[in-house]
Amino acid sequence: MPELDELYQELILDHAKRPRNFRVPEGADRRAEGFNRLCGDRITLFLRLEDGVVRDAGFQGAGCAIFTASASLLTEAVKGKSEQQAEDLFRRFHALVTGHADQAQAETLGKLAAFGGVSAYPVRVKCASLAWHTLKAALSGDGAPVSTEE
Ligand code: ZN
C-alpha cells in the first residue's frame, strides 16, 4: 500500500519537524531519562499523574527524526491513559517495531502504526522505542537512566 506508506511518512516527518509536547509539563511528578548510544538520541520524559491516570506528558531532548516523531506521538498517545493502559500500549508498540505484531494488532495502534516499517531496520528500532522504554521507567518510578544497550 504505497499511499498508506506515504501518509505514514508524512506523519513521521511532521512530528519530527514540529514535535508536540516538547516542554516540561507544569506539576510533572514523574521523570525518566533515556539514551540511545547507537544513534545519539537523548530524552528526558515528564509525566503528571493524577489518581493513576496520565494527565500530562512532555519531553526534552534531541535526536534523529524517527526518535523525535516517536517521542512526540508517545506524549499524545499516553494522555488520559491509566498506568496500566500506558504499559499495555508500550507492549503493543514494542511488538510492532520489533516485527511481532500482525496487521490487525498494528491497526489497534492508530497513528502509532506509522512506525511499523521500522521493524525492517534494526538500528532504527532503538530510535523508535527509546521514548517508550523511558516511559516504562517513568511509570515504574525507579528514576534510573534508561539505555537501549540493555
Ligand atoms: Zn535515532
Short mmCIF file of N, CA and C and ligand atoms in Angstrom, two decimals:
data_model
loop_
_atom_site.label_atom_id
_atom_site.label_comp_id
_atom_site.label_asym_id
_atom_site.label_seq_id
_atom_site.Cartn_x
_atom_site.Cartn_y
_atom_site.Cartn_z
N MET A 1 0.83 -1.21 0.00
CA MET A 1 0.00 0.00 0.00
C MET A 1 0.87 1.26 0.00
N PRO A 2 1.32 1.70 -1.17
CA PRO A 2 2.22 2.87 -1.19
C PRO A 2 1.56 4.14 -0.66
N GLU A 3 0.25 4.29 -0.86
CA GLU A 3 -0.42 5.51 -0.37
C GLU A 3 -0.32 5.60 1.14
N LEU A 4 -0.54 4.44 1.77
CA LEU A 4 -0.51 4.40 3.23
C LEU A 4 0.91 4.70 3.73
N ASP A 5 1.90 4.10 3.06
CA ASP A 5 3.29 4.36 3.44
C ASP A 5 3.61 5.84 3.37
N GLU A 6 3.11 6.48 2.31
CA GLU A 6 3.38 7.91 2.14
C GLU A 6 2.75 8.73 3.26
N LEU A 7 1.53 8.34 3.59
CA LEU A 7 0.80 9.02 4.66
C LEU A 7 1.56 8.90 5.98
N TYR A 8 2.04 7.68 6.22
CA TYR A 8 2.79 7.41 7.44
C TYR A 8 4.09 8.23 7.47
N GLN A 9 4.73 8.30 6.29
CA GLN A 9 5.98 9.03 6.22
C GLN A 9 5.75 10.51 6.52
N GLU A 10 4.66 11.04 5.98
CA GLU A 10 4.32 12.44 6.23
C GLU A 10 4.07 12.69 7.71
N LEU A 11 3.36 11.76 8.33
CA LEU A 11 3.05 11.88 9.76
C LEU A 11 4.35 11.93 10.58
N ILE A 12 5.27 11.03 10.25
CA ILE A 12 6.54 10.97 10.99
C ILE A 12 7.35 12.24 10.75
N LEU A 13 7.41 12.70 9.50
CA LEU A 13 8.16 13.93 9.20
C LEU A 13 7.56 15.14 9.90
N ASP A 14 6.23 15.19 9.93
CA ASP A 14 5.54 16.30 10.58
C ASP A 14 5.89 16.37 12.06
N HIS A 15 5.84 15.21 12.72
CA HIS A 15 6.13 15.19 14.16
C HIS A 15 7.62 15.39 14.44
N ALA A 16 8.47 15.00 13.48
CA ALA A 16 9.91 15.19 13.65
C ALA A 16 10.25 16.68 13.55
N LYS A 17 9.55 17.38 12.64
CA LYS A 17 9.83 18.81 12.44
C LYS A 17 9.18 19.66 13.52
N ARG A 18 7.98 19.27 13.91
CA ARG A 18 7.24 20.06 14.90
C ARG A 18 6.79 19.15 16.05
N PRO A 19 7.74 18.73 16.88
CA PRO A 19 7.36 17.80 17.94
C PRO A 19 6.32 18.39 18.89
N ARG A 20 5.30 17.60 19.22
CA ARG A 20 4.26 18.05 20.15
C ARG A 20 4.74 17.80 21.58
N ASN A 21 4.25 18.64 22.47
CA ASN A 21 4.57 18.49 23.90
C ASN A 21 6.07 18.51 24.17
N PHE A 22 6.80 19.32 23.39
CA PHE A 22 8.23 19.48 23.63
C PHE A 22 8.40 20.53 24.73
N ARG A 23 8.17 20.11 25.96
CA ARG A 23 8.15 21.03 27.10
C ARG A 23 8.14 20.21 28.39
N VAL A 24 8.36 20.93 29.49
CA VAL A 24 8.24 20.30 30.80
C VAL A 24 6.85 20.64 31.33
N PRO A 25 5.97 19.64 31.46
CA PRO A 25 4.60 19.92 31.90
C PRO A 25 4.59 20.49 33.32
N GLU A 26 3.72 21.43 33.54
CA GLU A 26 3.57 22.02 34.87
C GLU A 26 3.11 20.93 35.84
N GLY A 27 3.75 20.89 36.99
CA GLY A 27 3.36 19.93 38.02
C GLY A 27 3.76 18.49 37.71
N ALA A 28 4.71 18.31 36.78
CA ALA A 28 5.16 16.94 36.45
C ALA A 28 5.68 16.24 37.70
N ASP A 29 5.24 15.01 37.94
CA ASP A 29 5.67 14.31 39.15
C ASP A 29 6.41 13.01 38.85
N ARG A 30 6.60 12.72 37.58
CA ARG A 30 7.43 11.56 37.20
C ARG A 30 8.37 12.04 36.10
N ARG A 31 9.59 11.54 36.14
CA ARG A 31 10.51 11.81 35.04
C ARG A 31 11.47 10.65 34.90
N ALA A 32 11.96 10.48 33.69
CA ALA A 32 12.97 9.47 33.45
C ALA A 32 13.81 9.92 32.26
N GLU A 33 15.05 9.46 32.24
CA GLU A 33 15.96 9.82 31.16
C GLU A 33 16.32 8.60 30.35
N GLY A 34 16.52 8.82 29.06
CA GLY A 34 16.91 7.71 28.20
C GLY A 34 17.97 8.14 27.20
N PHE A 35 18.81 7.20 26.79
CA PHE A 35 19.90 7.49 25.88
C PHE A 35 20.10 6.31 24.94
N ASN A 36 20.15 6.61 23.66
CA ASN A 36 20.42 5.58 22.65
C ASN A 36 21.82 5.81 22.10
N ARG A 37 22.78 5.06 22.62
CA ARG A 37 24.18 5.28 22.28
C ARG A 37 24.43 5.06 20.78
N LEU A 38 23.71 4.13 20.20
CA LEU A 38 23.91 3.77 18.79
C LEU A 38 23.70 4.97 17.87
N CYS A 39 22.71 5.81 18.20
CA CYS A 39 22.34 6.92 17.31
C CYS A 39 22.60 8.27 17.96
N GLY A 40 22.68 8.30 19.28
CA GLY A 40 22.88 9.57 20.00
C GLY A 40 21.59 10.21 20.47
N ASP A 41 20.45 9.55 20.29
CA ASP A 41 19.17 10.09 20.76
C ASP A 41 19.19 10.18 22.28
N ARG A 42 18.64 11.29 22.78
CA ARG A 42 18.66 11.54 24.22
C ARG A 42 17.33 12.15 24.62
N ILE A 43 16.73 11.64 25.69
CA ILE A 43 15.41 12.14 26.09
C ILE A 43 15.28 12.25 27.61
N THR A 44 14.58 13.30 28.03
CA THR A 44 14.04 13.33 29.39
C THR A 44 12.53 13.42 29.23
N LEU A 45 11.84 12.43 29.78
CA LEU A 45 10.38 12.34 29.65
C LEU A 45 9.74 12.73 30.98
N PHE A 46 8.69 13.55 30.88
CA PHE A 46 7.99 14.02 32.09
C PHE A 46 6.52 13.60 32.02
N LEU A 47 6.00 13.19 33.17
CA LEU A 47 4.57 12.85 33.26
C LEU A 47 3.96 13.54 34.47
N ARG A 48 2.69 13.87 34.35
CA ARG A 48 1.94 14.28 35.53
C ARG A 48 0.80 13.29 35.72
N LEU A 49 0.85 12.57 36.81
CA LEU A 49 -0.19 11.57 37.09
C LEU A 49 -1.17 12.07 38.13
N GLU A 50 -2.40 11.66 37.95
CA GLU A 50 -3.44 12.00 38.92
C GLU A 50 -4.31 10.77 39.08
N ASP A 51 -4.37 10.24 40.28
CA ASP A 51 -5.16 9.04 40.53
C ASP A 51 -4.83 7.92 39.55
N GLY A 52 -3.55 7.76 39.27
CA GLY A 52 -3.11 6.68 38.40
C GLY A 52 -3.38 6.89 36.91
N VAL A 53 -3.78 8.12 36.54
CA VAL A 53 -4.03 8.43 35.14
C VAL A 53 -3.03 9.50 34.68
N VAL A 54 -2.48 9.32 33.46
CA VAL A 54 -1.55 10.31 32.91
C VAL A 54 -2.36 11.53 32.45
N ARG A 55 -2.19 12.63 33.14
CA ARG A 55 -2.93 13.84 32.80
C ARG A 55 -2.15 14.72 31.83
N ASP A 56 -0.81 14.64 31.91
CA ASP A 56 0.00 15.44 31.00
C ASP A 56 1.32 14.71 30.76
N ALA A 57 1.89 14.95 29.60
CA ALA A 57 3.16 14.33 29.25
C ALA A 57 3.94 15.30 28.36
N GLY A 58 5.24 15.33 28.54
CA GLY A 58 6.09 16.18 27.71
C GLY A 58 7.50 15.62 27.69
N PHE A 59 8.30 16.13 26.76
CA PHE A 59 9.69 15.65 26.72
C PHE A 59 10.64 16.75 26.30
N GLN A 60 11.91 16.53 26.64
CA GLN A 60 13.00 17.37 26.20
C GLN A 60 14.06 16.42 25.67
N GLY A 61 14.93 16.94 24.82
CA GLY A 61 15.98 16.08 24.32
C GLY A 61 16.29 16.41 22.87
N ALA A 62 17.09 15.53 22.26
CA ALA A 62 17.47 15.73 20.87
C ALA A 62 17.82 14.39 20.26
N GLY A 63 17.58 14.28 18.97
CA GLY A 63 17.92 13.04 18.30
C GLY A 63 17.46 13.06 16.85
N CYS A 64 17.41 11.89 16.26
CA CYS A 64 17.06 11.77 14.84
C CYS A 64 15.55 11.92 14.64
N ALA A 65 15.13 11.93 13.40
CA ALA A 65 13.72 12.16 13.05
C ALA A 65 12.80 11.07 13.61
N ILE A 66 13.22 9.82 13.50
CA ILE A 66 12.39 8.70 13.99
C ILE A 66 12.20 8.82 15.50
N PHE A 67 13.29 9.11 16.21
CA PHE A 67 13.21 9.27 17.66
C PHE A 67 12.27 10.42 18.03
N THR A 68 12.47 11.57 17.40
CA THR A 68 11.69 12.76 17.74
C THR A 68 10.21 12.53 17.47
N ALA A 69 9.89 11.95 16.32
CA ALA A 69 8.49 11.68 15.97
C ALA A 69 7.87 10.69 16.94
N SER A 70 8.63 9.68 17.32
CA SER A 70 8.13 8.66 18.24
C SER A 70 7.84 9.26 19.61
N ALA A 71 8.75 10.09 20.12
CA ALA A 71 8.55 10.73 21.43
C ALA A 71 7.34 11.66 21.38
N SER A 72 7.22 12.40 20.28
CA SER A 72 6.10 13.34 20.12
C SER A 72 4.76 12.60 20.11
N LEU A 73 4.68 11.54 19.34
CA LEU A 73 3.44 10.77 19.26
C LEU A 73 3.15 10.04 20.57
N LEU A 74 4.19 9.64 21.26
CA LEU A 74 4.01 8.99 22.56
C LEU A 74 3.31 9.94 23.54
N THR A 75 3.81 11.18 23.60
CA THR A 75 3.23 12.12 24.58
C THR A 75 1.76 12.38 24.27
N GLU A 76 1.39 12.33 22.98
CA GLU A 76 -0.02 12.49 22.63
C GLU A 76 -0.81 11.24 23.02
N ALA A 77 -0.22 10.08 22.77
CA ALA A 77 -0.94 8.81 22.93
C ALA A 77 -1.22 8.46 24.40
N VAL A 78 -0.32 8.85 25.31
CA VAL A 78 -0.49 8.39 26.69
C VAL A 78 -1.40 9.29 27.53
N LYS A 79 -1.68 10.49 27.02
CA LYS A 79 -2.53 11.40 27.79
C LYS A 79 -3.92 10.81 27.98
N GLY A 80 -4.39 10.78 29.23
CA GLY A 80 -5.71 10.25 29.53
C GLY A 80 -5.70 8.76 29.77
N LYS A 81 -4.52 8.12 29.62
CA LYS A 81 -4.42 6.67 29.83
C LYS A 81 -4.04 6.38 31.29
N SER A 82 -4.56 5.27 31.81
CA SER A 82 -4.13 4.82 33.13
C SER A 82 -2.72 4.24 32.98
N GLU A 83 -2.05 4.06 34.11
CA GLU A 83 -0.70 3.48 34.06
C GLU A 83 -0.73 2.13 33.37
N GLN A 84 -1.76 1.35 33.69
CA GLN A 84 -1.92 0.02 33.10
C GLN A 84 -2.08 0.11 31.58
N GLN A 85 -2.94 1.03 31.13
CA GLN A 85 -3.18 1.20 29.69
C GLN A 85 -1.91 1.69 28.99
N ALA A 86 -1.15 2.57 29.65
CA ALA A 86 0.09 3.08 29.06
C ALA A 86 1.10 1.95 28.90
N GLU A 87 1.18 1.07 29.89
CA GLU A 87 2.11 -0.06 29.80
C GLU A 87 1.68 -1.06 28.73
N ASP A 88 0.38 -1.20 28.59
CA ASP A 88 -0.16 -2.07 27.55
C ASP A 88 0.19 -1.51 26.17
N LEU A 89 0.08 -0.18 26.04
CA LEU A 89 0.43 0.49 24.78
C LEU A 89 1.91 0.29 24.48
N PHE A 90 2.75 0.40 25.50
CA PHE A 90 4.18 0.15 25.35
C PHE A 90 4.42 -1.25 24.77
N ARG A 91 3.74 -2.24 25.35
CA ARG A 91 3.93 -3.63 24.89
C ARG A 91 3.52 -3.79 23.43
N ARG A 92 2.38 -3.17 23.08
CA ARG A 92 1.90 -3.32 21.70
C ARG A 92 2.78 -2.57 20.71
N PHE A 93 3.25 -1.38 21.12
CA PHE A 93 4.15 -0.61 20.25
C PHE A 93 5.46 -1.37 20.05
N HIS A 94 5.98 -1.95 21.13
CA HIS A 94 7.23 -2.69 21.06
C HIS A 94 7.10 -3.90 20.13
N ALA A 95 5.95 -4.57 20.21
CA ALA A 95 5.70 -5.72 19.32
C ALA A 95 5.69 -5.25 17.86
N LEU A 96 5.10 -4.07 17.64
CA LEU A 96 5.02 -3.53 16.28
C LEU A 96 6.41 -3.25 15.70
N VAL A 97 7.24 -2.49 16.44
CA VAL A 97 8.53 -2.08 15.88
C VAL A 97 9.54 -3.22 15.84
N THR A 98 9.31 -4.29 16.61
CA THR A 98 10.21 -5.43 16.53
C THR A 98 9.67 -6.51 15.58
N GLY A 99 8.57 -6.18 14.87
CA GLY A 99 8.04 -7.08 13.86
C GLY A 99 7.24 -8.24 14.39
N HIS A 100 6.70 -8.10 15.62
CA HIS A 100 5.92 -9.18 16.21
C HIS A 100 4.43 -8.90 16.26
N ALA A 101 3.98 -7.89 15.52
CA ALA A 101 2.54 -7.58 15.51
C ALA A 101 2.00 -7.87 14.11
N ASP A 102 0.81 -8.48 14.05
CA ASP A 102 0.20 -8.68 12.73
C ASP A 102 -0.60 -7.42 12.35
N GLN A 103 -1.17 -7.46 11.17
CA GLN A 103 -1.89 -6.30 10.63
C GLN A 103 -2.99 -5.81 11.58
N ALA A 104 -3.76 -6.76 12.11
CA ALA A 104 -4.88 -6.38 12.98
C ALA A 104 -4.39 -5.72 14.26
N GLN A 105 -3.29 -6.25 14.81
CA GLN A 105 -2.72 -5.66 16.02
C GLN A 105 -2.17 -4.27 15.73
N ALA A 106 -1.55 -4.10 14.57
CA ALA A 106 -1.00 -2.79 14.19
C ALA A 106 -2.11 -1.76 14.10
N GLU A 107 -3.24 -2.18 13.56
CA GLU A 107 -4.34 -1.23 13.36
C GLU A 107 -4.90 -0.69 14.68
N THR A 108 -4.79 -1.49 15.76
CA THR A 108 -5.29 -1.01 17.05
C THR A 108 -4.43 0.14 17.58
N LEU A 109 -3.27 0.36 16.98
CA LEU A 109 -2.37 1.40 17.47
C LEU A 109 -2.62 2.77 16.86
N GLY A 110 -3.54 2.85 15.91
CA GLY A 110 -3.85 4.15 15.31
C GLY A 110 -2.63 4.77 14.64
N LYS A 111 -2.38 6.05 14.94
CA LYS A 111 -1.25 6.78 14.34
C LYS A 111 0.09 6.09 14.58
N LEU A 112 0.20 5.43 15.72
CA LEU A 112 1.48 4.80 16.07
C LEU A 112 1.84 3.68 15.10
N ALA A 113 0.86 3.18 14.35
CA ALA A 113 1.12 2.15 13.35
C ALA A 113 2.09 2.66 12.29
N ALA A 114 2.28 3.97 12.22
CA ALA A 114 3.22 4.57 11.26
C ALA A 114 4.63 4.02 11.43
N PHE A 115 4.94 3.49 12.62
CA PHE A 115 6.29 3.02 12.89
C PHE A 115 6.50 1.55 12.53
N GLY A 116 5.48 0.92 11.94
CA GLY A 116 5.58 -0.49 11.58
C GLY A 116 6.74 -0.77 10.66
N GLY A 117 7.03 0.15 9.73
CA GLY A 117 8.11 -0.04 8.75
C GLY A 117 9.48 -0.11 9.38
N VAL A 118 9.60 0.42 10.60
CA VAL A 118 10.88 0.46 11.30
C VAL A 118 11.44 -0.94 11.57
N SER A 119 10.53 -1.93 11.70
CA SER A 119 10.97 -3.28 12.08
C SER A 119 11.97 -3.88 11.09
N ALA A 120 11.99 -3.33 9.87
CA ALA A 120 12.94 -3.83 8.86
C ALA A 120 14.35 -3.27 9.07
N TYR A 121 14.49 -2.29 9.98
CA TYR A 121 15.78 -1.62 10.19
C TYR A 121 16.18 -1.69 11.67
N PRO A 122 16.91 -2.74 12.05
CA PRO A 122 17.23 -2.96 13.48
C PRO A 122 17.79 -1.72 14.19
N VAL A 123 18.61 -0.94 13.49
CA VAL A 123 19.22 0.24 14.13
C VAL A 123 18.13 1.25 14.49
N ARG A 124 17.13 1.35 13.62
CA ARG A 124 16.05 2.33 13.83
C ARG A 124 15.05 1.89 14.90
N VAL A 125 15.01 0.59 15.18
CA VAL A 125 14.10 0.08 16.22
C VAL A 125 14.42 0.76 17.55
N LYS A 126 15.70 0.94 17.82
CA LYS A 126 16.12 1.59 19.07
C LYS A 126 15.70 3.05 19.08
N CYS A 127 15.78 3.71 17.94
CA CYS A 127 15.37 5.12 17.86
C CYS A 127 13.87 5.23 18.14
N ALA A 128 13.09 4.32 17.58
CA ALA A 128 11.63 4.38 17.72
C ALA A 128 11.19 3.98 19.12
N SER A 129 11.96 3.11 19.78
CA SER A 129 11.47 2.60 21.06
C SER A 129 12.08 3.28 22.28
N LEU A 130 13.08 4.14 22.08
CA LEU A 130 13.75 4.77 23.23
C LEU A 130 12.75 5.49 24.15
N ALA A 131 11.89 6.34 23.57
CA ALA A 131 10.94 7.10 24.39
C ALA A 131 10.02 6.17 25.16
N TRP A 132 9.72 5.02 24.56
CA TRP A 132 8.79 4.06 25.19
C TRP A 132 9.43 3.34 26.35
N HIS A 133 10.71 2.98 26.19
CA HIS A 133 11.43 2.38 27.32
C HIS A 133 11.52 3.40 28.46
N THR A 134 11.69 4.66 28.08
CA THR A 134 11.80 5.73 29.09
C THR A 134 10.45 5.93 29.78
N LEU A 135 9.37 5.79 29.01
CA LEU A 135 8.02 5.86 29.60
C LEU A 135 7.85 4.79 30.68
N LYS A 136 8.29 3.59 30.34
CA LYS A 136 8.15 2.48 31.28
C LYS A 136 8.92 2.79 32.57
N ALA A 137 10.12 3.36 32.42
CA ALA A 137 10.92 3.72 33.59
C ALA A 137 10.23 4.82 34.40
N ALA A 138 9.63 5.79 33.72
CA ALA A 138 8.96 6.89 34.41
C ALA A 138 7.76 6.35 35.18
N LEU A 139 7.06 5.39 34.62
CA LEU A 139 5.89 4.81 35.28
C LEU A 139 6.29 3.94 36.47
N SER A 140 7.38 3.18 36.31
CA SER A 140 7.80 2.32 37.41
C SER A 140 8.49 3.16 38.49
N GLY A 141 8.96 4.36 38.08
CA GLY A 141 9.39 5.34 39.07
C GLY A 141 10.70 5.06 39.77
N ASP A 142 11.56 4.19 39.17
CA ASP A 142 12.82 3.93 39.87
C ASP A 142 13.88 5.00 39.56
N GLY A 143 13.60 5.84 38.54
CA GLY A 143 14.46 7.00 38.29
C GLY A 143 15.82 6.70 37.68
N ALA A 144 16.13 5.43 37.44
CA ALA A 144 17.42 5.08 36.85
C ALA A 144 17.43 5.41 35.36
N PRO A 145 18.53 5.98 34.85
CA PRO A 145 18.57 6.30 33.42
C PRO A 145 18.38 5.05 32.57
N VAL A 146 17.68 5.21 31.44
CA VAL A 146 17.41 4.09 30.56
C VAL A 146 18.42 4.10 29.42
N SER A 147 18.96 2.94 29.10
CA SER A 147 19.82 2.83 27.94
C SER A 147 19.28 1.73 27.04
N THR A 148 19.33 1.95 25.75
CA THR A 148 18.83 0.92 24.84
C THR A 148 19.84 -0.21 24.70
N GLU A 149 20.99 -0.09 25.38
CA GLU A 149 22.00 -1.15 25.31
C GLU A 149 21.61 -2.38 26.11
N GLU A 150 20.66 -2.20 27.04
CA GLU A 150 20.29 -3.30 27.93
C GLU A 150 19.79 -4.50 27.15
ZN ZN B 1 17.93 7.79 16.32
#
